[in-house]
């Protein structure tokens, strides 16, 4: 969420304030208060980059309403800012100044103050400043709060020294993490959550005179200084000032080693003394205190040596720096020992609290303090969708994660964090990364080798930013395209999903885990176990979702055949982690009713771990244990006893840690279960090589978004294109043709990338680097006209290309019935109608799932399912212009109407617009001979199957498919669709002869 804050010109506003009032407000030795916001109408309601006041919130209902209201009791002027709010997530408002104006210098002042009309509700209200950087979108956030525990108008004064750096928002910062005050971009107000209310605010201004004790600070170069036993740590002590001006008066820093777990004289040589920074010392001047550690012959865990600083004349550091004598000599540190022995040794030394910490995963933005990593012995952090450092660069990611890993070095056994991220189609949180087609497009390619390469590129880019763990791939089998996560699936057929699981080897390397410590491999996650793609429409109880996180109602046979099948293959491939589904499972006939997957011991312990032999660890989904019926202790013990090993508790990491310890001590969770969970977690950390190299290996960072990686994404985009109709061979296009391009998705890289791109939900527009479909086409066309809404004249063109479809969404937000449907927008329909009425036309549908096009199909000459091709629009242009053939096949059934949902291959009643597996081909000659050729192909398929020749079998069935598609043309009946779809399922399972038999039946019915 943008919380930028740029301010109006102080000089301009000073002119608006009556001089007599200004003079009276200032003390004799203080500067005149400088108004920031009078709320008299001088500042408009407008969003960045324009100057203005704007609102924001976590969803559509959370932004407050604002207006400038005349008030007879206004503390200043005639109007005040008023608003109403009812916030469930977060929400507030910001005042920004235009990005093309200079930042402001507030360094002469003591602080900021404003009038607030109190409601005496006891709620805290956050007040934030933006400092430094290029503009309000690339600056540091500094925060404080006040409590509304009064009634009526009150002037809130906040000295700048009260503001603290927002590590949760941008732990890297990208500036200097010093409140400089010379380049200020404004303020933001975060309103209370969980209370419906209104507010009034007036007269924001700078007040008071800054003095050195307020604007000078002493900082240390780091909070943690690891050092090998016998080595010397150099603790850097710096003096910095707001405005970077030299200090006016001397600053003294008295230091001494005191406290900690190391023994003075035995483990280190105590030090003490005083550093003086004389008047006139430049801001940023640094002195170093050397702490010498002593070597003995004992094997020991890590020990801490705090360096206490007492500061005169400046603000002291927020926390005490610690020298940490590294753990040494213990068996678990010996990388020559087998992993199993290292795990057993480390586990035997850990306390219950340390074990509970390893089972805890927090959102990096939710850390209340960086020191919590050590205080709670956290085992993992994650970045949720859109949770990124500022700036969002590979260097900033690596620096951020290294900073977190440094904190873990302050724990007894220096167990490294395992950092996770949802890189579901490339390193999609990172601007400039290579964004692959979503899984639905990879499934359309029918190319396991491509899935492998896509996984390998993703792993290399993710690991190069310091992240060793990817919450991918999704092995869901999508059975209802009304589901907002349909595009995360490879398809509706479990056999197709299994065939694409080569992505696991692309991510992890070899199945035995020996490649996990490479700098281009990551730990993979098979998700969401099990049945997430089969939830029944209308069964969700999550907010306004209709199908996501709902209930999957199946027989045990259906569960095994459809939803469980891909997981055995993933286990056999050595997948390192598995994530359960938010959804519930209702096995028909067992009389137990729906059971939340996070609570299903039968499925997690019984099926996944015991029957399938999964030896990795199970990680929960985002806050998912909170959906288990019962109170919080019940949620914790139920999930852990069901077989979850690590719990994703983004904001509740403290409560979870405490509760888990309490549950074990009370005997409701066994020590054996805890030891099993922690052993599984530690095993993967050792395999990843994190104990030897916890910090980012950025040697591969130059390959992020490289030409080589984008070439793979381009190939994937091309192979994902499915040609559904091609009357008159409109495609491929010729370079000499005059092409008219229209539609909402022709020139929008955000739309063609979809959800989970830079942010969780994704967004339209130029959000990252890459090539749009239009840009790719321009490279291939001698004469091209582009008109998004088809308003430009159509005369004189040979062919039209209309690129339409969906805008981005993710998860249940995209469920049909939750503000979404399967219809094109009115604007897209109008563009299709106008272009296709004027010339031969090809319509490309950029979407995460099929869109209903039946009523226009007769007017469309060529129809392409483009899915969500990612950042490489060149790949789409490659097939449009014949540089590559169309080879994609439908990974899901394309329905005639929404009422047909759910519709899937193998259904007894099966009459779709286009069947599963359908996909026309260009640049390939269709075999002649009809039924006779099919008969011969059937014989050849049987021989290939008997010989175990998969390559030959696939080629034979492919030829038969082309014959059937050519005969069928646009007349796809139920009699054709059923056996045609069945044939593709049989092909994927290696039954080539049966596949040709089904295609022969479809041919006869055509």
Coordinates of N, CA and C in Angstrom, one line a residue, residues 7-19 22 33-43 51 76 95 97 104 204-205:
X7 N 5.0 17.2 0.8 CA 4.3 18.4 1.4 C 4.3 19.6 0.6
X8 N 3.3 20.4 0.9 CA 3.2 21.7 0.2 C 4.3 22.7 0.6
X9 N 4.6 23.6 -0.3 CA 5.7 24.5 -0.1 C 5.5 25.3 1.2
X10 N 6.5 25.2 2.1 CA 6.4 25.9 3.4 C 6.3 27.4 3.1
X11 N 7.1 27.9 2.2 CA 7.0 29.4 1.9 C 5.7 29.8 1.5
X12 N 5.0 29.1 0.6 CA 3.7 29.4 0.1 C 2.7 29.4 1.3
X13 N 2.7 28.4 2.1 CA 1.8 28.3 3.2 C 2.0 29.4 4.3
X14 N 3.3 29.7 4.5 CA 3.6 30.8 5.5 C 2.9 32.1 5.0
X15 N 2.9 32.3 3.7 CA 2.2 33.5 3.2 C 0.7 33.5 3.5
X16 N 0.1 32.3 3.6 CA -1.3 32.2 3.8 C -1.6 32.3 5.3
X17 N -0.7 32.2 6.2 CA -0.9 32.3 7.6 C -0.8 33.7 8.0
X18 N -1.7 34.3 8.8 CA -1.6 35.7 9.3 C -0.3 35.8 10.1
X19 N 0.4 36.9 9.8 CA 1.7 37.0 10.5 C 1.6 37.2 12.0
X22 N 1.2 33.9 13.5 CA 2.4 33.2 13.5 C 3.4 33.7 14.5
X33 N 6.4 29.2 13.5 CA 5.9 27.9 13.1 C 5.6 28.0 11.6
X34 N 5.9 26.9 10.9 CA 5.7 26.8 9.4 C 4.5 25.9 9.1
X35 N 3.5 26.5 8.6 CA 2.3 25.6 8.3 C 2.6 24.6 7.2
X36 N 2.0 23.4 7.4 CA 2.1 22.4 6.4 C 0.8 22.1 5.8
X37 N -0.3 22.1 6.5 CA -1.6 21.9 6.0 C -2.6 22.7 6.8
X38 N -3.3 23.6 6.1 CA -4.4 24.4 6.8 C -5.8 23.9 6.5
X39 N -5.9 23.0 5.5 CA -7.2 22.4 5.1 C -8.2 23.5 4.8
X40 N -7.8 24.5 4.1 CA -8.7 25.6 3.7 C -9.0 25.5 2.2
X41 N -8.6 24.4 1.6 CA -8.8 24.2 0.2 C -7.6 24.5 -0.7
X42 N -6.5 24.8 0.0 CA -5.3 25.1 -0.8 C -4.6 23.9 -1.4
X43 N -5.0 22.7 -0.8 CA -4.4 21.4 -1.3 C -5.6 20.6 -1.8
X51 N 0.3 16.7 -6.6 CA 0.1 17.2 -5.2 C -1.3 16.9 -4.7
X76 N -8.0 26.7 13.5 CA -7.2 27.6 12.6 C -8.0 27.7 11.3
X95 N -0.9 13.1 2.8 CA -0.8 14.4 2.1 C 0.6 14.3 1.3
X97 N 3.1 16.0 -1.8 CA 3.4 17.1 -2.7 C 3.8 16.5 -4.1
X104 N 11.4 19.1 1.2 CA 11.4 20.3 2.1 C 12.4 20.0 3.2
X204 N -1.9 21.6 10.6 CA -0.6 20.8 10.7 C 0.6 21.8 10.5
X205 N 1.5 21.8 11.4 CA 2.6 22.8 11.2 C 3.9 22.3 11.9

